[in-house]
Tab-separated table of C-alpha atoms and ligand atoms in Angstrom:
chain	number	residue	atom	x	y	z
A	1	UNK	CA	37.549	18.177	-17.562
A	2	UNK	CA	40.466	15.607	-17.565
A	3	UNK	CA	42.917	17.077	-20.711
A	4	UNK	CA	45.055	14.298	-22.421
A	5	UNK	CA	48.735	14.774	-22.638
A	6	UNK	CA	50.965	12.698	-24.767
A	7	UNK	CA	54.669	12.727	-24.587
A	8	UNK	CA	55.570	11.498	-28.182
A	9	UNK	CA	59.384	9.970	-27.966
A	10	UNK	CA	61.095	7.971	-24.689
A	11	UNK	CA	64.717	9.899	-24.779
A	12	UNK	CA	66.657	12.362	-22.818
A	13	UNK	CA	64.473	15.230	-23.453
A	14	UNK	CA	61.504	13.888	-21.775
A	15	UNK	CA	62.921	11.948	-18.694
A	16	UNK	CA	62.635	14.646	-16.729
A	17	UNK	CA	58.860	15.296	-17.688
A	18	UNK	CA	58.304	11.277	-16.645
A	19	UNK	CA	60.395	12.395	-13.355
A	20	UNK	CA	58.011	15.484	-12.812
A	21	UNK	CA	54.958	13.611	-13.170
A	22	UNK	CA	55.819	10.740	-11.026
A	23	UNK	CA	56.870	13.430	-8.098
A	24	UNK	CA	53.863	15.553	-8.456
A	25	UNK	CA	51.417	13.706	-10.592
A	26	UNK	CA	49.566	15.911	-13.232
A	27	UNK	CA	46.387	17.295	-12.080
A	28	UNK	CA	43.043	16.253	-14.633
A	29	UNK	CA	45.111	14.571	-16.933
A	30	UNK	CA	45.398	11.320	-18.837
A	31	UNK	CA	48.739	10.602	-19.594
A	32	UNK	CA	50.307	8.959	-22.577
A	33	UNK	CA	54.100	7.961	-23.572
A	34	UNK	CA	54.346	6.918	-26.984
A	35	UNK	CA	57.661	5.617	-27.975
A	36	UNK	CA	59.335	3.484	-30.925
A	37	UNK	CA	61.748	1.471	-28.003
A	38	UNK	CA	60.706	0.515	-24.384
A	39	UNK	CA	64.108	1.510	-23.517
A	40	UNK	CA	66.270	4.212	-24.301
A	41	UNK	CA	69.821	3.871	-24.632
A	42	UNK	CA	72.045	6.735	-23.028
A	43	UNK	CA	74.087	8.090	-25.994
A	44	UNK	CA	76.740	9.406	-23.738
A	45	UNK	CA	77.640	5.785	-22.406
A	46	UNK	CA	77.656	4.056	-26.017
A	47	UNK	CA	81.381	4.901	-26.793
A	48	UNK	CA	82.125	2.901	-23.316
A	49	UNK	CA	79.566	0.233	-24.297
A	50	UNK	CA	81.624	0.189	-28.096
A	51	UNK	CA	85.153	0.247	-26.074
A	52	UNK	CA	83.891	-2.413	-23.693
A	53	UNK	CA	83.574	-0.650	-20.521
A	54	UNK	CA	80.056	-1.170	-19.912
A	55	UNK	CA	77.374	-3.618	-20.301
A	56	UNK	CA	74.467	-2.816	-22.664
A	57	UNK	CA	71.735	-3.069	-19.674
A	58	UNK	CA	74.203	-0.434	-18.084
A	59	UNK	CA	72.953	2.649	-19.961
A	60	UNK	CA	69.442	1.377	-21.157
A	61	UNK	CA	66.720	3.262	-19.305
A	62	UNK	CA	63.269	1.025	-19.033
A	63	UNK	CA	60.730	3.121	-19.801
A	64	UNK	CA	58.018	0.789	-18.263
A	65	UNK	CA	58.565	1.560	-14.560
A	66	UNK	CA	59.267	5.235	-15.736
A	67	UNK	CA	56.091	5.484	-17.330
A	68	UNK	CA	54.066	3.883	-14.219
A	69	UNK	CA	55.374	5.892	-11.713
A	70	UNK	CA	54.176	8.592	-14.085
A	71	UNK	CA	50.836	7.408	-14.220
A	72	UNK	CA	51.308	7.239	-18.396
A	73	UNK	CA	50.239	4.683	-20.556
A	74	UNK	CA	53.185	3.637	-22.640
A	75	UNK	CA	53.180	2.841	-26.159
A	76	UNK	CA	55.904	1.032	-27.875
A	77	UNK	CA	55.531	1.684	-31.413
A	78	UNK	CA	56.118	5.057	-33.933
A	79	UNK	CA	54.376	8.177	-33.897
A	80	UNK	CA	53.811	8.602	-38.301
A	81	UNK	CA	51.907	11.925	-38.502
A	82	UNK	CA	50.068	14.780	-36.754
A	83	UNK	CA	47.076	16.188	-37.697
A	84	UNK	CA	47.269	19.617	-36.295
A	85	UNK	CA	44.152	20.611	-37.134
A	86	UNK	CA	42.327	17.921	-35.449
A	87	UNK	CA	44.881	17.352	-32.755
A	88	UNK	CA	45.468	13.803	-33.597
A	89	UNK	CA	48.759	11.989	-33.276
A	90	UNK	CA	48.993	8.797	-35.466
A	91	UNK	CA	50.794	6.045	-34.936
A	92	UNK	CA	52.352	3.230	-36.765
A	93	UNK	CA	50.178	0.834	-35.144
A	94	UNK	CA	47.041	1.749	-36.846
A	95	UNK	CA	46.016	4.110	-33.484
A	96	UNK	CA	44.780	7.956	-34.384
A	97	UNK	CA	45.236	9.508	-30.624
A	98	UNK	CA	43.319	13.043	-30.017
A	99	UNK	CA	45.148	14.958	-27.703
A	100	UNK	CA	44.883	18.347	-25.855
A	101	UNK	CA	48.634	18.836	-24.880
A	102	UNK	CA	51.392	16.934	-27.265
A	103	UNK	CA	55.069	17.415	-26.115
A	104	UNK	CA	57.316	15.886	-29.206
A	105	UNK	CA	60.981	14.299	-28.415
A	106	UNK	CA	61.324	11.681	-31.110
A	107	UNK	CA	65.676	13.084	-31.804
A	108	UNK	CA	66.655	13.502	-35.333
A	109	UNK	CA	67.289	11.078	-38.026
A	110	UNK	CA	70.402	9.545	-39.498
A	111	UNK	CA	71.177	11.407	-42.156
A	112	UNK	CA	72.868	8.642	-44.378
A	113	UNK	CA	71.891	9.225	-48.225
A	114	UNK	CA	75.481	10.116	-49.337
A	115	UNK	CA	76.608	6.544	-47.900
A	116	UNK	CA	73.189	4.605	-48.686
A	117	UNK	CA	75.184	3.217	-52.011
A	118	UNK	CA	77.074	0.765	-50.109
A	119	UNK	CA	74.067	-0.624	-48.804
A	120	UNK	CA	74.115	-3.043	-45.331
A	121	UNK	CA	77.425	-2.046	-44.792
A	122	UNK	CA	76.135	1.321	-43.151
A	123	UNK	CA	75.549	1.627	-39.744
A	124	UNK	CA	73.633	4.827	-38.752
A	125	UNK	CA	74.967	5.700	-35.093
A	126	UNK	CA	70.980	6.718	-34.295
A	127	UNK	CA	68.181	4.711	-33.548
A	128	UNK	CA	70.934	3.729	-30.892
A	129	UNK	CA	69.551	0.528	-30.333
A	130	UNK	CA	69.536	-0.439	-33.995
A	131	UNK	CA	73.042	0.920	-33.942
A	132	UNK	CA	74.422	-1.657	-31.144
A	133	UNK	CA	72.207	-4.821	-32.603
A	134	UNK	CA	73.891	-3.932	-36.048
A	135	UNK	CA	77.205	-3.721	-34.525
A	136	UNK	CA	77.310	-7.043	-32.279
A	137	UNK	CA	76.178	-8.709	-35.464
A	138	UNK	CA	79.313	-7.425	-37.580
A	139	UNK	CA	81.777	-8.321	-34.932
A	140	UNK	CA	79.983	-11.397	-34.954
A	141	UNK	CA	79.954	-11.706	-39.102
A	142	UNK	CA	83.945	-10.739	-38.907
A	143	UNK	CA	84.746	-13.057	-36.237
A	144	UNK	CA	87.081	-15.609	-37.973
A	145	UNK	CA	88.410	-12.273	-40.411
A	146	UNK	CA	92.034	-11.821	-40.716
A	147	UNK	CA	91.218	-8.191	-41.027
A	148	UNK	CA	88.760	-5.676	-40.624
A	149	UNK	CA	88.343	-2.046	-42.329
A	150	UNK	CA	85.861	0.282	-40.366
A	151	UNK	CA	85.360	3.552	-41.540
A	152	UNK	CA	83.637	5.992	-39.167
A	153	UNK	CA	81.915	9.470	-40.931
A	154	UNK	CA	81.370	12.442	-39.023
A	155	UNK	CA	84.206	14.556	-37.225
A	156	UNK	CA	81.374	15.700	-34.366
A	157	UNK	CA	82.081	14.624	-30.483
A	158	UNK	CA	80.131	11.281	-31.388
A	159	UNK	CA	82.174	10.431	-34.784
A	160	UNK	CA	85.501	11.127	-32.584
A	161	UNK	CA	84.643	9.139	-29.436
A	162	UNK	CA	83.260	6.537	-31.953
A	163	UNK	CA	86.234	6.207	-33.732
A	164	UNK	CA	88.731	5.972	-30.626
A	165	UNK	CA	85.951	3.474	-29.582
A	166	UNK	CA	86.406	1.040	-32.719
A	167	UNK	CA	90.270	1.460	-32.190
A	168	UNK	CA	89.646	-0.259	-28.566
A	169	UNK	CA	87.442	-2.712	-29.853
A	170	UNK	CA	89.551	-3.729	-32.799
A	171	UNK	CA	92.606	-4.181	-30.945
A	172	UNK	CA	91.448	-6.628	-28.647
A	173	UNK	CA	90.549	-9.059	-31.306
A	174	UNK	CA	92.772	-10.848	-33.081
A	175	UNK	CA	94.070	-10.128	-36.859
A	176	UNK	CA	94.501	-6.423	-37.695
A	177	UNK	CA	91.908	-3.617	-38.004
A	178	UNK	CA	92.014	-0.250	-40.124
A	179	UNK	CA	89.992	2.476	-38.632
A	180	UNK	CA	89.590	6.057	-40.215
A	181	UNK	CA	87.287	9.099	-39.303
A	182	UNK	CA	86.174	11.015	-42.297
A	183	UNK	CA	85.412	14.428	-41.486
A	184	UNK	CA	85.259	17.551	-43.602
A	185	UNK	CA	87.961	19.965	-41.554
A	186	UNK	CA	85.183	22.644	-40.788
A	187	UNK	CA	83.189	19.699	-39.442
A	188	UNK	CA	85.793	18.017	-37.001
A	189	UNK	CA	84.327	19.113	-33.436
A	190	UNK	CA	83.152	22.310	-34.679
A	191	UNK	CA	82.253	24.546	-31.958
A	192	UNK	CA	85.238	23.370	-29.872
A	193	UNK	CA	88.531	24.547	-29.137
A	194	UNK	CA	91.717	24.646	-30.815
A	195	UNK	CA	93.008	23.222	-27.991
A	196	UNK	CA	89.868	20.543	-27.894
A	197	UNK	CA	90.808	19.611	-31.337
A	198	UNK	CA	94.771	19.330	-30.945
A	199	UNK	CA	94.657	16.964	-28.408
A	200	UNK	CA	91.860	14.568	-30.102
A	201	UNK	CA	93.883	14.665	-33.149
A	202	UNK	CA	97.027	13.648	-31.082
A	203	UNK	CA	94.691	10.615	-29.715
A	204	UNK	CA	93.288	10.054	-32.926
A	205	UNK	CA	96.842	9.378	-34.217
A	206	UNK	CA	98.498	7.982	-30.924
A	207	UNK	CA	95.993	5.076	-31.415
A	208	UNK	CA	96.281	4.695	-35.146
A	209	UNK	CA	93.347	5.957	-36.497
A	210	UNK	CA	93.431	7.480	-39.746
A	211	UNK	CA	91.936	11.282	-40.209
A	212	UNK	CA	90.829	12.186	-43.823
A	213	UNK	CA	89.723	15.476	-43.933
A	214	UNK	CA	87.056	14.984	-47.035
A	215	UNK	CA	83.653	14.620	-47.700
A	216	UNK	CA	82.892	11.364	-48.157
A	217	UNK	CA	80.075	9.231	-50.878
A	218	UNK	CA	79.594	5.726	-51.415
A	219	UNK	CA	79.736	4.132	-54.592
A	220	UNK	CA	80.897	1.294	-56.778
A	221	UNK	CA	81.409	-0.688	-53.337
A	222	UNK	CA	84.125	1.580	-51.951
A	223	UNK	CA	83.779	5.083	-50.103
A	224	UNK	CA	85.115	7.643	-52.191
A	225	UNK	CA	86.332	10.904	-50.539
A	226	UNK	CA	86.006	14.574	-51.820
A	227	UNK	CA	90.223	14.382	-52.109
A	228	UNK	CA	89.565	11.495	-54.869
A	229	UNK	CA	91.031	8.504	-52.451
A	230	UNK	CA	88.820	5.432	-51.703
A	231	UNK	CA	88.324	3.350	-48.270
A	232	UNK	CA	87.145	-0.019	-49.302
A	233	UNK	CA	86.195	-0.938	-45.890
A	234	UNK	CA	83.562	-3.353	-44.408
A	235	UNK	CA	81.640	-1.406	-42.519
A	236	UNK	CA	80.854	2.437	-42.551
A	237	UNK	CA	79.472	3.534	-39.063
A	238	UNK	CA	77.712	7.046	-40.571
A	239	UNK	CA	78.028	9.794	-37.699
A	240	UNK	CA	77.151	12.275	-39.557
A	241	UNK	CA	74.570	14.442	-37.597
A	242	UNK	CA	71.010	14.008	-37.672
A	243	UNK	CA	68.098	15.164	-40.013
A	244	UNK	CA	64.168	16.222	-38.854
A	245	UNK	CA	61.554	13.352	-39.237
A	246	UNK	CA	59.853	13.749	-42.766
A	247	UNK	CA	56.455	12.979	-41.576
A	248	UNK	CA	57.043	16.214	-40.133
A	249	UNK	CA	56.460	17.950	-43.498
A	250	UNK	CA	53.184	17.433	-43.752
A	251	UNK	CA	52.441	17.985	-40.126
A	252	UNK	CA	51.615	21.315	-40.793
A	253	UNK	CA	53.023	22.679	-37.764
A	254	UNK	CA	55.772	25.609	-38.564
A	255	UNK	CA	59.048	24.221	-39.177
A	256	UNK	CA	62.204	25.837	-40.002
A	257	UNK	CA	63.954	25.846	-43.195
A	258	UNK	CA	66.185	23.067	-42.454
A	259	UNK	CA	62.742	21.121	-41.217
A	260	UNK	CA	62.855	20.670	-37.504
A	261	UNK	CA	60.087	21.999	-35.514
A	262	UNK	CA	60.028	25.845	-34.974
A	263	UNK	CA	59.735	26.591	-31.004
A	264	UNK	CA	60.629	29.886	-28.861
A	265	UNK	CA	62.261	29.943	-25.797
A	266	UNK	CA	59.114	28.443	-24.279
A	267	UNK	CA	59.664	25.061	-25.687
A	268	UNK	CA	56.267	25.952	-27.440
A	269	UNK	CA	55.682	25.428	-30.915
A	270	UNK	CA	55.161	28.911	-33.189
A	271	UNK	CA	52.330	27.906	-34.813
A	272	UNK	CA	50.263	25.290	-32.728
A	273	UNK	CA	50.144	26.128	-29.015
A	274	UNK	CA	49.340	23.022	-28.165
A	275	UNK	CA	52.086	21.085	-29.576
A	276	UNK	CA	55.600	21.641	-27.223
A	277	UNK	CA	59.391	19.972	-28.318
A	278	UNK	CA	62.419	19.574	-27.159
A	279	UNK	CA	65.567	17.779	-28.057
A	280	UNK	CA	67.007	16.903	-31.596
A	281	UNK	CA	63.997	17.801	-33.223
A	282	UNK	CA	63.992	21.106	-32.972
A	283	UNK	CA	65.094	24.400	-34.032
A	284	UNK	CA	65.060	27.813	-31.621
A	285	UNK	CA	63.694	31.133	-33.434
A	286	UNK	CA	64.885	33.060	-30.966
A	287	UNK	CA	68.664	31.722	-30.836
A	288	UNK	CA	70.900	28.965	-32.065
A	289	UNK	CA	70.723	26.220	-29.717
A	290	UNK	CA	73.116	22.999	-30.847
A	291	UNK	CA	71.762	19.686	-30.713
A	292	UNK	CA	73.019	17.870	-27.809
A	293	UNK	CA	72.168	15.567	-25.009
A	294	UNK	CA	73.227	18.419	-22.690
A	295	UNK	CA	70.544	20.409	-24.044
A	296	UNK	CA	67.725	18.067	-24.619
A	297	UNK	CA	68.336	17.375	-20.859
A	298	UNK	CA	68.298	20.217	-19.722
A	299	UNK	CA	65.138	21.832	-21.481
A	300	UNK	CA	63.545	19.282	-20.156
A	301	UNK	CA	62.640	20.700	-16.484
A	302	UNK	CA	61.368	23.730	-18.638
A	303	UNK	CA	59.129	21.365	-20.572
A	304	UNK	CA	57.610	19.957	-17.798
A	305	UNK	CA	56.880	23.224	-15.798
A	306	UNK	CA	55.167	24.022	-19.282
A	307	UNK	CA	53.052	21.545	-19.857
A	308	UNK	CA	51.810	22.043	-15.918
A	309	UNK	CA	51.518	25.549	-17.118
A	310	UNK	CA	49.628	24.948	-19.566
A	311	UNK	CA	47.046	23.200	-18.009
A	312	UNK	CA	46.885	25.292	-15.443
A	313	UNK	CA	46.712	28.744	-17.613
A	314	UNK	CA	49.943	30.073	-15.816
A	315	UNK	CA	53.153	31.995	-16.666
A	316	UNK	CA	55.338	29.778	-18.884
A	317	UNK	CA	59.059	29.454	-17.659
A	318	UNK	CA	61.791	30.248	-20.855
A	319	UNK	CA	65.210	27.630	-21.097
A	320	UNK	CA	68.048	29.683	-20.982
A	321	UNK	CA	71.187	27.803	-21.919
A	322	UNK	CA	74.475	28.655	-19.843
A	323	UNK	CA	76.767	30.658	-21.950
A	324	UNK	CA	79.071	28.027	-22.259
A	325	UNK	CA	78.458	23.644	-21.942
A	326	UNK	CA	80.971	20.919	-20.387
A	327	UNK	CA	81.617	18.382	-22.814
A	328	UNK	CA	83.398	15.019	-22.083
A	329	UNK	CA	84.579	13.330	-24.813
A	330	UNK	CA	85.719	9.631	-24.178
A	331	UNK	CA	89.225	8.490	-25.855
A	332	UNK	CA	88.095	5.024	-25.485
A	333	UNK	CA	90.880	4.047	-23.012
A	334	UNK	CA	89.706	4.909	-19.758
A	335	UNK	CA	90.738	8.424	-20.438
A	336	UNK	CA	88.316	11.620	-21.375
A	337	UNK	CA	88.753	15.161	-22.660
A	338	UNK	CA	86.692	17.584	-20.705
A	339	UNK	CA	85.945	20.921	-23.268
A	340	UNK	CA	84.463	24.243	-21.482
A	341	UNK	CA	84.750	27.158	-24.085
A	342	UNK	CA	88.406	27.554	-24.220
A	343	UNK	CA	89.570	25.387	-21.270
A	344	UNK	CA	90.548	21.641	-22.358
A	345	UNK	CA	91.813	19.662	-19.084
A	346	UNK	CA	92.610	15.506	-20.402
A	347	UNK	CA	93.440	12.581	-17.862
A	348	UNK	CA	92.374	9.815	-16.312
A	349	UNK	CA	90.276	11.774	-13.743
A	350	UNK	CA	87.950	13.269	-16.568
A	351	UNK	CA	86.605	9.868	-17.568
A	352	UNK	CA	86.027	9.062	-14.247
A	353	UNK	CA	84.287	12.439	-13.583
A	354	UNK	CA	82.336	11.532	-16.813
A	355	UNK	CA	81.306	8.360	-15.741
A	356	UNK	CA	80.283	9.189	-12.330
A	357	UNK	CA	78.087	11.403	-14.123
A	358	UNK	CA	76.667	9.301	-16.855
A	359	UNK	CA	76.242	6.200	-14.283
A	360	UNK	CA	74.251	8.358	-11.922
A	361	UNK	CA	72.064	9.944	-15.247
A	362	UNK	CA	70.881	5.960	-15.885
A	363	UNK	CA	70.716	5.510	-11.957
A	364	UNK	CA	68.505	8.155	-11.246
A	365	UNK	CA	65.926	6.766	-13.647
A	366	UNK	CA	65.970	3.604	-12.732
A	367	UNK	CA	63.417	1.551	-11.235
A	368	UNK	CA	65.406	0.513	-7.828
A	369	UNK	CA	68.280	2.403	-7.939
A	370	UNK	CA	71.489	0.805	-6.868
A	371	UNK	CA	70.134	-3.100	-8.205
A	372	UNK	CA	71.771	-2.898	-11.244
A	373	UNK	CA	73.723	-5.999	-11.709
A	374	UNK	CA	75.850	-7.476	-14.039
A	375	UNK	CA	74.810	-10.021	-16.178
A	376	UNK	CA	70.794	-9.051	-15.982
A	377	UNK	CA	69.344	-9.521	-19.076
A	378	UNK	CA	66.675	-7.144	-20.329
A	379	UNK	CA	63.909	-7.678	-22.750
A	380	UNK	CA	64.171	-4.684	-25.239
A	381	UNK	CA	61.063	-4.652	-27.532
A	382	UNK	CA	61.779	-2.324	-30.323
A	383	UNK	CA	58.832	-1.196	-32.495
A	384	UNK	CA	60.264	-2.154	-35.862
A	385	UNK	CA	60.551	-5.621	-34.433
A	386	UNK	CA	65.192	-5.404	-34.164
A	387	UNK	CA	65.659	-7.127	-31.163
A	388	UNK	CA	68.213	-6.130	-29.081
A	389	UNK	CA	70.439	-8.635	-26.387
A	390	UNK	CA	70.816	-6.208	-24.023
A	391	UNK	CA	73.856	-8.445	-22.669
A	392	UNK	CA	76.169	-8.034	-25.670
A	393	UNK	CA	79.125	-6.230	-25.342
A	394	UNK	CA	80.446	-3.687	-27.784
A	395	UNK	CA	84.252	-5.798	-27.940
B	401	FAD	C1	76.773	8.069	-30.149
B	401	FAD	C2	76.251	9.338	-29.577
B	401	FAD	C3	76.917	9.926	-28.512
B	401	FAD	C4	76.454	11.121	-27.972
B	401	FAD	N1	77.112	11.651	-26.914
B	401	FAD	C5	76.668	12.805	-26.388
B	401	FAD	C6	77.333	13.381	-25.274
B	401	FAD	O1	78.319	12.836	-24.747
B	401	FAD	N2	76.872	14.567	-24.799
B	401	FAD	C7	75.789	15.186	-25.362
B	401	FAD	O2	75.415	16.263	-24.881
B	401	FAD	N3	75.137	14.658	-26.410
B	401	FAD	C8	75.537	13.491	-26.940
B	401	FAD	N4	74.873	12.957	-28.009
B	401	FAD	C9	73.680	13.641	-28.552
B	401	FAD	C10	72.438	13.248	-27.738
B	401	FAD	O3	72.293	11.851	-27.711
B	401	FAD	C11	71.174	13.842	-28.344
B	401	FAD	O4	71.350	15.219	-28.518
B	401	FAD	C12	69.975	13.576	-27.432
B	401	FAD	O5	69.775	12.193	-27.297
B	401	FAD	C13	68.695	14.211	-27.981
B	401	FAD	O6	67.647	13.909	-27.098
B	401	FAD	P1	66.159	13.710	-27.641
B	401	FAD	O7	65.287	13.540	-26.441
B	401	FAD	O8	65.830	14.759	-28.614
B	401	FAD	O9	66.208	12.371	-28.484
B	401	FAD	P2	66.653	10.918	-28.061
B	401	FAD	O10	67.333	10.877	-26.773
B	401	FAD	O11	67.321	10.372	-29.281
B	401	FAD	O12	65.277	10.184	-27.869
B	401	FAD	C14	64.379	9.983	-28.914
B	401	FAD	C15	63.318	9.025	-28.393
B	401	FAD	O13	62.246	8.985	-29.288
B	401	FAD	C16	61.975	7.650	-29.704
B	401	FAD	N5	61.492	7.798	-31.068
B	401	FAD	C17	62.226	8.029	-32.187
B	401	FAD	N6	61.400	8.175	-33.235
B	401	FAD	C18	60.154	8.036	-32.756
B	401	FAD	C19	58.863	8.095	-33.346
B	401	FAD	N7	58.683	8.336	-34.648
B	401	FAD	N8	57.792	7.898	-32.545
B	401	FAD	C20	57.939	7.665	-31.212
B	401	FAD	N9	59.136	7.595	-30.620
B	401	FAD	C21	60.212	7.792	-31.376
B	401	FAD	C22	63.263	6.905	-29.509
B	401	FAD	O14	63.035	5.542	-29.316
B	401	FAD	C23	63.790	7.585	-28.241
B	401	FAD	O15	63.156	7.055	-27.103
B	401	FAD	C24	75.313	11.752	-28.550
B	401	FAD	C25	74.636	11.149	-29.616
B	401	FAD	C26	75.088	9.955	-30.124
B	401	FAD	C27	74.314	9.311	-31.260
């Protein structure tokens, strides 16, 4: 009997599931995709995007084709709930979907309550969609400003690149611009070198960013830091890691104690062995596992050969991280840091390696690869209704 499968969230964690399908197509299955955007953006392009090296169509992925060649119905709207005992996903469109096999990738949430005080001045770096809409319109609403104050929070790779980012952005339009990262010092690229960390700080301050290292809150209009200084700024891009969905609370499905869905190396959840994730929003048992695009990527070959397995009633396959991950970190200028435990190379050549890379990630899932051109415009439909002109540029 045909078993329905539904891939619940359209990012990096489940491209290579739509990829596996469309190669191979899933035997007796019906197929669902059920996502809140028909695109997904490619977070490790958006600091070029910000700094004006790319175009927005250049690192959105169209999940329409994807989801074809898959053989999956796609869904643009938000999955709201499970009902694990049932096996029902529900949506936000009114839609209760039974399923036999549910794989969950919907990323983490912006974790913004400290800054929610100072209102539409906050830009949460995640959705990423919502995050480039809401920053065309501010360059847009600061157009004719003498100057502008951006404050970015979060010391993580994103917060840095972001920063540097804003720096290029700012300094091509007229007037003068402030920019500061707000980090606590435990927080700034944790889990990097020393060496990883010298040299951003040297960037950081070669381009005139600020550094606090504080713990920032919003309130009475101005972002106060733990060190009793205030930014008043006009906008407050919040960085500052992400936070499990809180529908999945009352899920039922075993989460940890920070909330994010429990899985073993299996990409299995503990406690419902028909419910899978990957990506942001989840936590290993069996080890610590950070949350990154390099991971959520790479799981996702696992996932796939799991759900197959799972139909099929055959060994499941275990992701085993590398010991140690590249990281690329973009200074905004053309230039990139490349971080690999304890060796830190910086140069020209690194952002070139990392956009080779990243160009050939949104190639490889593209419809027609290689007919990307500039100046296409693509209809975004987000499910909250933002709408998106895929043809504005982060400058
Ligand atoms: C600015 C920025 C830069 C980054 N740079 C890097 C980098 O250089 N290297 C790196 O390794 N990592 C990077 N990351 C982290 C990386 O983006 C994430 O770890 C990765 O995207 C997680 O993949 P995911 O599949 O879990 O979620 P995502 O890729 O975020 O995908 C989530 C998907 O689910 C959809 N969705 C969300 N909520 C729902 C819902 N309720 N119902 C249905 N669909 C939903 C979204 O539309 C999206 O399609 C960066 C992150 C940011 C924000």
């Amino acid at each position: 009997m045909s078993k329905r499968v539904i891939l619940a969230g359209g990012g990096h964690a489940h491209l290579a599931v739509l990829a596996d399908w469309a190669l191979n197509p899933l035997p007796d299955s019906d197929r669902w995709l059920v996502s809140s955007s028909s695109h997904t953006a490619y977070s490790g392009m958006l600091p070029g995007w910000l700094a004006g090296h790319y175009r927005a169509e250049e690192l959105m992925i169209d999940l329409e084709p994807m989801a074809a060649r898959a053989g999956a119905k796609l869904i643009v709207t938000d999955a709201i709930g499970i009902d694990t005992r049932r096996n029902i996903l529900t949506l936000a469109s009114g839609q209760d979907i039974a399923f036999d096999l549910l794989s969950l990738a919907t990323g983490g949430e912006a974790d913004v309550a400290a800054l929610a005080a100072l209102g539409d001045r906050v830009l949460p770096i995640r959705p990423v969609p919502g995050f480039m809409a809401g920053w065309t319109s501010f360059l847009e609403t600061q157009s004719s400003a003498a100057s502008i104050s951006v404050a970015i929070v979060g010391g993580g790779a994103a917060g840095v690149e972001i920063a540097l980012a804003v720096a290029s952005a700012l300094d091509r339009r007229p007037g003068t611009a402030r920019v500061a990262l707000v980090t606590p010092q435990d927080g700034f690229l944790a889990g990097h070198s020393p060496r990883v960390r010298k040299a951003a700080l040297a960037q950081l301050a070669g381009r005139g960013v600020e550094v606090h290292f504080a713990r920032a809150t919003g309130r009475e209009g101005a972002l106060w830091l733990s060190n009793g200084a205030a930014l008043n700024v006009d906008c407050v891009i919040a960085a500052t890691g992400s936070r499990a969905p809180a529908w999945l609370a009352s899920s039922g499905l075993a989460c940890t104690p920070s909330g994010f869905v429990a899985v073993g190396a299996d990409m299995r959840s503990t406690s419902h062995p028909a419910i899978f994730a990957a990506g942001d929003i989840i936590e290993r048992v069996d080890r610590r596992l950070e949350r990154s695009g390099v991971h959520a990527v790479k799981a996702g070959p696992v996932l796939a050969a799991n759900l197959r397995a799972a139909i099929s009633g055959t060994k499941p396959s275990r992701y085993q991280p590398r010991r140690r991950t590249l990281y690329l970190l973009a200074l905004g200028n053309r230039r990139a840091i490349l971080s690999w435990g304890g060796f830190m190379a910086i140069g020209r050549w690194v952002w070139r390696l990392k956009d080779w890379i990243d160009r050939r990630f949104v190639a490889r899932h593209s419809p027609h690869p290689g007919t990307r051109t500039a100046g296409t415009l693509l209809p975004l439909t987000v499910a909250d209704g933002t709408a998106v002109d895929s043809d504005a540029q982060g400058r």
